[in-house]
Amino acid sequence: MAAPVETKVKAASAASFLVGIVIALLNAIAADSSLLGPLPAWAQAVILPLIPTALTFLAGYQAKPAPRTGLLR
């Protein structure tokens, strides 16, 4: 059975997702989509928030957890 995902990983992923949405909105407002220029605008809006979210999740999941003392008493 896989270990459950820690709350810190979920929170970091959610924050990263929200920041990605802000970046996508700024990209759309500035009308400068040179980063993902070959893709249609709707695909850019989907991809931009998912990339940092996935990377944050993977980094947090691979990080060693903080030691938990006093749990087994």
XYZ file of C-alpha atoms in Angstrom:
73
model
C 0.000 0.000 0.000
C 1.334 3.448 -0.930
C 2.033 5.934 1.820
C -0.514 8.758 2.133
C 0.459 12.149 0.747
C 1.402 14.546 3.548
C -0.557 17.746 4.100
C 2.507 19.897 3.389
C 2.767 18.396 -0.079
C -0.909 19.042 -0.798
C -0.642 22.638 0.437
C 2.485 23.336 -1.609
C 0.843 21.888 -4.706
C -2.294 23.984 -4.218
C -0.266 27.163 -3.719
C 1.784 26.423 -6.798
C -1.399 25.830 -8.793
C -2.806 29.201 -7.737
C 0.438 30.957 -8.650
C 0.355 29.202 -12.009
C -3.150 30.537 -12.626
C -1.971 34.059 -11.807
C 0.923 33.663 -14.246
C -1.442 32.397 -16.928
C -3.747 35.378 -16.381
C -0.849 37.806 -16.587
C 0.322 36.067 -19.746
C -3.136 36.460 -21.281
C -3.498 40.101 -20.207
C -0.086 41.068 -21.564
C -0.854 39.100 -24.763
C 2.729 37.874 -24.758
C 2.548 34.130 -25.094
C 6.002 33.632 -26.565
C 6.879 30.960 -23.980
C 4.340 28.517 -25.359
C 3.776 30.341 -28.658
C 3.160 27.324 -30.915
C 0.293 26.082 -28.729
C -3.252 27.439 -28.897
C -4.284 29.831 -26.113
C -6.577 27.304 -24.414
C -3.732 24.745 -24.209
C -1.413 27.359 -22.736
C -3.990 28.169 -20.073
C -4.144 24.492 -19.092
C -0.406 23.740 -19.257
C 0.934 26.805 -17.423
C -0.615 25.994 -14.025
C -0.061 22.237 -14.302
C 3.715 22.327 -14.818
C 4.638 24.079 -11.538
C 1.993 22.056 -9.708
C 3.443 18.744 -10.868
C 7.019 19.803 -10.133
C 6.106 21.037 -6.657
C 4.239 17.831 -5.888
C 7.130 15.648 -7.030
C 9.705 17.681 -5.114
C 7.630 17.631 -1.948
C 6.887 13.931 -2.262
C 10.557 13.067 -2.714
C 11.673 15.247 0.215
C 12.414 13.480 3.452
C 9.661 14.057 6.000
C 10.303 15.933 9.189
C 11.018 13.645 12.134
C 7.950 12.899 14.183
C 8.782 12.454 17.799
C 6.410 11.401 20.507
C 3.901 9.632 18.275
C 4.437 6.178 19.733
C 3.711 6.400 23.412
